[in-house]
Amino acid sequence: PGDRYLVGLIGEGITASLTPALHEGEARALGLDYEYRIFDLLELGRPAEDVGALLADAQAAGFTAMNITHPCKQLVLDLVDELDTDAAHLRAVNLVVFDAGVLRGYNTDWLGYRDGLLAGLPGASFQRVVQIGCGGAGAATAYALLSEGAERLDLFDADPRRADELAARMRRRFPTQVVTTLSPEQLASAIAGASGIVHATPMGMLHHPGVAFDLGLLPPEAWVSDVVYRPLETDLIREAARRGHPVLDGGRMAVGQACASLQIITGIQPDRDRMQRHFRGL
Ligand code: SKM
């Protein structure tokens, strides 16, 4: 009460981000004095390597916190004074909080995916999950699934080194769970045995049309999760829902990271459902 929150987002090509509206809308509903600004590196004509200078400027200007997105999430790992354990394992920071001169780094992408998953697919089986795509979003979804006790996670990426690298990191963090990588030849049979599938590539976005795998292979009861949220109803989500699969669209993760960030920044529990409804009206 009485606090003024000044928050920002640093990244490339982010002028159309919905995160400012999500934070400000929920903060308003909570009665907080809260402003969220965009710092687009492309607009500012600054390289990603300037993220440290931008953070220092923000701190000097009295900012409370900064969200960080592509291509700066790894760079910021070395710039914070205190790194949250999960962010360290994920090797990605998407939230920096300025705490009395101390920079604390967090990762709310995995928290956002986890919370969205549990809320959007209650009771979903994590017995054997297949994941397609092992980039930044894929690291967060894999981490969330294993944190929630996924017994077996089969990772696939068009670049096999990315899948191997993510699998190795996840095995170190979750040594009692099974994390495998799939070759293109193994993908179909893995999908046929999956209790759920996570899609974490850019496919389905405006300039990447299509569906990354054959939905016809999936057992009828298996759930389908997409990280793409523009459009919210991707071809994958529409077709999976038409076939009767329980589905989780990418909006859940987008809202979840904003909700988790807002909570860490303010110490106040936001209303996730209200944020979800707000997002769907944006
Ligand atoms: O991690 C998030 C970030 O906090 C906000 C964002 C956005 O608004 O585009 C994307 C993700 O990287």
Short mmCIF file of C-alpha atoms and ligand atoms in Angstrom, two decimals:
data_model
loop_
_atom_site.label_atom_id
_atom_site.label_comp_id
_atom_site.label_asym_id
_atom_site.label_seq_id
_atom_site.Cartn_x
_atom_site.Cartn_y
_atom_site.Cartn_z
CA PRO A 1 0.00 0.00 0.00
CA GLY A 2 1.39 3.35 -1.01
CA ASP A 3 4.07 1.57 -3.05
CA ARG A 4 4.67 2.57 -6.61
CA TYR A 5 5.77 -0.17 -8.97
CA LEU A 6 7.71 0.61 -12.12
CA VAL A 7 8.41 -2.48 -14.22
CA GLY A 8 9.74 -3.07 -17.74
CA LEU A 9 10.46 -5.63 -20.42
CA ILE A 10 13.75 -5.78 -22.34
CA GLY A 11 14.00 -7.73 -25.59
CA GLU A 12 13.89 -7.61 -29.37
CA GLY A 13 10.72 -7.02 -31.37
CA ILE A 14 8.47 -6.77 -28.35
CA THR A 15 6.39 -3.68 -29.09
CA ALA A 16 3.24 -5.81 -29.53
CA SER A 17 3.77 -7.81 -26.30
CA LEU A 18 0.64 -8.39 -24.24
CA THR A 19 2.63 -8.61 -21.00
CA PRO A 20 2.30 -4.88 -20.15
CA ALA A 21 -1.49 -5.04 -20.41
CA LEU A 22 -1.58 -8.23 -18.33
CA HIS A 23 0.50 -6.74 -15.51
CA GLU A 24 -1.19 -3.36 -15.51
CA GLY A 25 -4.72 -4.77 -15.76
CA GLU A 26 -4.27 -7.15 -12.85
CA ALA A 27 -2.36 -4.57 -10.79
CA ARG A 28 -5.24 -2.13 -11.29
CA ALA A 29 -7.72 -4.75 -10.12
CA LEU A 30 -5.53 -5.29 -7.05
CA GLY A 31 -5.50 -1.55 -6.38
CA LEU A 32 -1.77 -1.14 -7.03
CA ASP A 33 0.01 1.87 -8.48
CA TYR A 34 1.81 0.01 -11.26
CA GLU A 35 3.35 0.95 -14.58
CA TYR A 36 4.88 -1.44 -17.13
CA ARG A 37 7.11 -0.15 -19.94
CA ILE A 38 8.62 -1.74 -23.04
CA PHE A 39 12.31 -1.41 -23.92
CA ASP A 40 12.62 -2.80 -27.43
CA LEU A 41 16.29 -3.19 -28.39
CA LEU A 42 15.44 -2.83 -32.08
CA GLU A 43 13.60 0.44 -31.49
CA LEU A 44 16.37 1.71 -29.23
CA GLY A 45 19.02 0.63 -31.74
CA ARG A 46 20.88 -1.24 -28.99
CA PRO A 47 22.53 -4.68 -29.22
CA ALA A 48 21.55 -7.49 -26.85
CA GLU A 49 24.90 -7.04 -25.07
CA ASP A 50 23.65 -3.69 -23.78
CA VAL A 51 21.17 -5.44 -21.49
CA GLY A 52 23.49 -4.89 -18.51
CA ALA A 53 23.65 -1.15 -19.18
CA LEU A 54 19.87 -1.02 -19.61
CA LEU A 55 19.40 -2.83 -16.31
CA ALA A 56 21.74 -0.38 -14.58
CA ASP A 57 19.82 2.56 -16.08
CA ALA A 58 16.53 1.06 -14.95
CA GLN A 59 17.83 0.51 -11.46
CA ALA A 60 19.11 4.10 -11.29
CA ALA A 61 15.75 5.35 -12.56
CA GLY A 62 13.98 3.64 -9.67
CA PHE A 63 12.52 0.62 -11.46
CA THR A 64 11.23 -2.20 -9.24
CA ALA A 65 11.90 -5.05 -11.66
CA MET A 66 12.48 -6.01 -15.30
CA ASN A 67 11.21 -8.89 -17.36
CA ILE A 68 13.78 -10.14 -19.86
CA THR A 69 13.05 -11.86 -23.13
CA HIS A 70 14.78 -13.01 -26.31
CA PRO A 71 17.71 -12.61 -26.95
CA CYS A 72 18.85 -11.60 -23.44
CA LYS A 73 17.72 -14.39 -21.10
CA GLN A 74 21.14 -16.09 -21.02
CA LEU A 75 23.17 -12.87 -20.96
CA VAL A 76 21.43 -11.81 -17.76
CA LEU A 77 22.54 -14.97 -15.93
CA ASP A 78 25.95 -13.40 -15.38
CA LEU A 79 24.62 -9.96 -14.49
CA VAL A 80 22.57 -10.73 -11.39
CA ASP A 81 23.89 -10.87 -7.82
CA GLU A 82 21.57 -13.68 -6.71
CA LEU A 83 20.32 -16.36 -9.03
CA ASP A 84 17.29 -18.44 -8.13
CA THR A 85 18.08 -22.19 -8.19
CA ASP A 86 15.55 -23.06 -10.87
CA ALA A 87 16.74 -20.21 -13.11
CA ALA A 88 20.29 -21.50 -12.67
CA HIS A 89 19.25 -24.99 -13.77
CA LEU A 90 17.29 -23.56 -16.70
CA ARG A 91 20.17 -21.26 -17.59
CA ALA A 92 17.68 -18.52 -18.38
CA VAL A 93 16.48 -15.46 -16.49
CA ASN A 94 13.26 -13.70 -17.50
CA LEU A 95 12.79 -11.61 -14.36
CA VAL A 96 15.22 -9.37 -12.50
CA VAL A 97 14.06 -7.76 -9.26
CA PHE A 98 15.96 -4.75 -7.87
CA ASP A 99 16.03 -5.39 -4.16
CA ALA A 100 17.81 -2.62 -2.23
CA GLY A 101 20.76 -2.59 -4.61
CA VAL A 102 20.80 -6.36 -5.07
CA LEU A 103 19.79 -7.83 -8.46
CA ARG A 104 17.85 -11.07 -8.05
CA GLY A 105 17.30 -13.26 -11.12
CA TYR A 106 14.31 -15.58 -11.56
CA ASN A 107 12.69 -17.69 -14.22
CA THR A 108 8.91 -17.50 -14.29
CA ASP A 109 8.45 -19.22 -17.66
CA TRP A 110 8.56 -22.68 -16.13
CA LEU A 111 6.39 -21.57 -13.19
CA GLY A 112 3.90 -20.10 -15.63
CA TYR A 113 3.76 -23.25 -17.70
CA ARG A 114 3.41 -25.45 -14.62
CA ASP A 115 0.60 -23.39 -13.12
CA GLY A 116 -1.21 -23.21 -16.45
CA LEU A 117 -0.82 -26.94 -16.97
CA LEU A 118 -2.20 -27.85 -13.55
CA ALA A 119 -5.11 -25.41 -13.90
CA GLY A 120 -5.90 -26.11 -17.56
CA LEU A 121 -5.47 -29.89 -17.61
CA PRO A 122 -6.41 -30.98 -14.09
CA GLY A 123 -5.65 -34.62 -13.42
CA ALA A 124 -3.60 -35.01 -16.61
CA SER A 125 -1.34 -38.06 -16.67
CA PHE A 126 2.39 -37.33 -16.82
CA GLN A 127 3.33 -40.98 -17.20
CA ARG A 128 4.93 -40.61 -20.59
CA VAL A 129 5.15 -37.18 -22.15
CA VAL A 130 6.57 -36.52 -25.62
CA GLN A 131 7.92 -33.04 -26.26
CA ILE A 132 8.67 -31.59 -29.67
CA GLY A 133 11.02 -28.59 -29.59
CA CYS A 134 13.93 -28.07 -27.19
CA GLY A 135 14.65 -24.33 -27.35
CA GLY A 136 14.00 -21.77 -24.62
CA ALA A 137 10.28 -22.46 -24.23
CA GLY A 138 10.97 -26.19 -24.43
CA ALA A 139 13.47 -25.99 -21.57
CA ALA A 140 10.80 -24.36 -19.40
CA THR A 141 8.08 -26.90 -20.28
CA ALA A 142 10.44 -29.86 -19.74
CA TYR A 143 11.50 -28.47 -16.37
CA ALA A 144 7.89 -27.95 -15.31
CA LEU A 145 6.81 -31.44 -16.39
CA LEU A 146 9.68 -33.10 -14.55
CA SER A 147 9.08 -30.93 -11.47
CA GLU A 148 5.50 -32.21 -11.48
CA GLY A 149 6.78 -35.77 -11.49
CA ALA A 150 6.64 -36.76 -15.16
CA GLU A 151 7.85 -40.37 -15.07
CA ARG A 152 9.19 -40.32 -18.57
CA LEU A 153 9.89 -37.43 -20.92
CA ASP A 154 10.88 -38.11 -24.53
CA LEU A 155 12.49 -35.10 -26.19
CA PHE A 156 12.61 -34.42 -29.90
CA ASP A 157 14.14 -31.53 -31.81
CA ALA A 158 14.90 -31.14 -35.51
CA ASP A 159 18.42 -30.32 -34.29
CA PRO A 160 19.36 -33.49 -32.34
CA ARG A 161 22.10 -31.67 -30.42
CA ARG A 162 19.53 -29.39 -28.83
CA ALA A 163 17.51 -32.37 -27.63
CA ASP A 164 20.64 -34.13 -26.31
CA GLU A 165 21.80 -31.02 -24.52
CA LEU A 166 18.43 -30.39 -22.84
CA ALA A 167 18.10 -34.08 -21.91
CA ALA A 168 21.54 -34.08 -20.27
CA ARG A 169 20.68 -31.00 -18.20
CA MET A 170 17.31 -32.37 -17.14
CA ARG A 171 18.81 -35.73 -16.13
CA ARG A 172 21.27 -33.94 -13.86
CA ARG A 173 18.43 -32.07 -12.16
CA PHE A 174 15.92 -34.94 -12.09
CA PRO A 175 18.10 -38.05 -11.82
CA THR A 176 15.34 -40.46 -10.79
CA GLN A 177 13.09 -39.72 -13.78
CA VAL A 178 13.57 -41.01 -17.31
CA VAL A 179 14.52 -38.41 -19.93
CA THR A 180 15.23 -39.75 -23.41
CA THR A 181 15.82 -38.22 -26.83
CA LEU A 182 14.04 -39.41 -29.96
CA SER A 183 15.42 -39.82 -33.45
CA PRO A 184 13.05 -38.95 -36.33
CA GLU A 185 12.49 -42.71 -36.78
CA GLN A 186 11.47 -43.15 -33.13
CA LEU A 187 9.04 -40.22 -33.04
CA ALA A 188 5.92 -41.97 -34.38
CA SER A 189 6.00 -44.89 -31.94
CA ALA A 190 6.73 -42.56 -29.02
CA ILE A 191 3.69 -40.43 -29.91
CA ALA A 192 1.57 -43.58 -30.16
CA GLY A 193 2.55 -44.44 -26.56
CA ALA A 194 2.22 -40.95 -25.08
CA SER A 195 -0.12 -39.88 -22.27
CA GLY A 196 0.44 -36.30 -23.39
CA ILE A 197 2.37 -34.26 -25.94
CA VAL A 198 3.92 -30.80 -25.70
CA HIS A 199 4.58 -28.74 -28.80
CA ALA A 200 7.34 -26.16 -28.21
CA THR A 201 8.48 -25.04 -31.68
CA PRO A 202 7.39 -21.85 -33.52
CA MET A 203 5.14 -23.88 -35.84
CA GLY A 204 1.59 -22.59 -35.86
CA MET A 205 2.66 -18.96 -35.58
CA LEU A 206 1.59 -16.58 -38.33
CA HIS A 207 4.73 -17.05 -40.43
CA HIS A 208 5.23 -20.73 -39.55
CA PRO A 209 1.98 -22.42 -40.61
CA GLY A 210 1.30 -26.11 -40.06
CA VAL A 211 1.30 -28.81 -37.41
CA ALA A 212 4.63 -30.29 -36.27
CA PHE A 213 3.50 -33.93 -35.99
CA ASP A 214 0.76 -36.34 -37.03
CA LEU A 215 -2.10 -36.09 -34.52
CA GLY A 216 -3.55 -39.31 -35.90
CA LEU A 217 -0.79 -41.24 -34.09
CA LEU A 218 -1.84 -40.03 -30.64
CA PRO A 219 -3.91 -42.26 -28.28
CA PRO A 220 -7.47 -40.82 -28.00
CA GLU A 221 -7.15 -39.94 -24.30
CA ALA A 222 -3.78 -38.18 -24.63
CA TRP A 223 -3.64 -34.44 -23.89
CA VAL A 224 -2.11 -31.87 -26.23
CA SER A 225 -0.29 -28.71 -25.16
CA ASP A 226 0.97 -25.88 -27.38
CA VAL A 227 3.30 -23.05 -26.34
CA VAL A 228 2.34 -20.91 -29.35
CA TYR A 229 -0.22 -18.28 -28.32
CA ARG A 230 -0.43 -16.10 -31.43
CA PRO A 231 -2.85 -17.19 -32.66
CA LEU A 232 -4.33 -18.65 -29.49
CA GLU A 233 -6.09 -21.30 -31.52
CA THR A 234 -3.29 -22.83 -33.58
CA ASP A 235 -4.00 -25.49 -36.20
CA LEU A 236 -2.66 -27.98 -33.66
CA ILE A 237 -5.03 -26.89 -30.88
CA ARG A 238 -8.04 -26.70 -33.19
CA GLU A 239 -7.44 -30.11 -34.74
CA ALA A 240 -6.61 -31.78 -31.40
CA ALA A 241 -9.79 -30.38 -29.82
CA ARG A 242 -11.83 -31.50 -32.83
CA ARG A 243 -10.49 -35.01 -32.31
CA GLY A 244 -11.55 -34.88 -28.66
CA HIS A 245 -8.14 -34.54 -26.99
CA PRO A 246 -7.91 -32.43 -23.83
CA VAL A 247 -5.99 -29.31 -24.92
CA LEU A 248 -3.92 -26.56 -23.31
CA ASP A 249 -3.28 -23.55 -25.52
CA GLY A 250 -0.19 -21.34 -25.28
CA GLY A 251 -2.14 -18.55 -23.59
CA ARG A 252 -1.86 -20.42 -20.29
CA MET A 253 1.93 -20.12 -20.25
CA ALA A 254 1.84 -16.48 -21.42
CA VAL A 255 -0.54 -15.61 -18.59
CA GLY A 256 1.25 -17.88 -16.13
CA GLN A 257 4.63 -16.16 -16.53
CA ALA A 258 2.99 -12.76 -16.07
CA CYS A 259 1.08 -13.97 -13.01
CA ALA A 260 4.19 -15.53 -11.43
CA SER A 261 6.27 -12.43 -12.21
CA LEU A 262 3.65 -10.10 -10.74
CA GLN A 263 3.56 -12.19 -7.57
CA ILE A 264 7.34 -12.13 -7.12
CA ILE A 265 7.51 -8.39 -7.85
CA THR A 266 4.70 -7.36 -5.47
CA GLY A 267 4.53 -10.21 -2.96
CA ILE A 268 0.78 -10.24 -3.61
CA GLN A 269 -1.04 -13.26 -5.07
CA PRO A 270 -2.69 -12.19 -8.34
CA ASP A 271 -6.01 -13.67 -9.45
CA ARG A 272 -4.90 -16.10 -12.16
CA ASP A 273 -8.40 -16.69 -13.54
CA ARG A 274 -9.05 -12.97 -13.80
CA MET A 275 -5.74 -12.58 -15.69
CA GLN A 276 -6.73 -15.46 -17.95
CA ARG A 277 -10.07 -13.83 -18.77
CA HIS A 278 -8.38 -10.47 -19.32
CA PHE A 279 -5.82 -12.04 -21.68
CA ARG A 280 -8.53 -13.71 -23.74
CA GLY A 281 -10.24 -10.35 -24.19
CA LEU A 282 -7.08 -8.54 -25.37
O1 SKM B 1 9.46 -14.79 -20.37
C1 SKM B 1 8.48 -14.04 -21.02
C2 SKM B 1 8.65 -12.58 -20.70
O2 SKM B 1 8.52 -12.38 -19.32
C3 SKM B 1 7.61 -11.74 -21.44
C4 SKM B 1 7.45 -12.11 -22.85
C5 SKM B 1 6.76 -11.20 -23.75
O3 SKM B 1 6.01 -10.36 -23.27
O4 SKM B 1 6.93 -11.29 -24.98
C6 SKM B 1 7.88 -13.33 -23.35
C7 SKM B 1 8.53 -14.34 -22.51
O5 SKM B 1 9.88 -14.48 -22.91
#
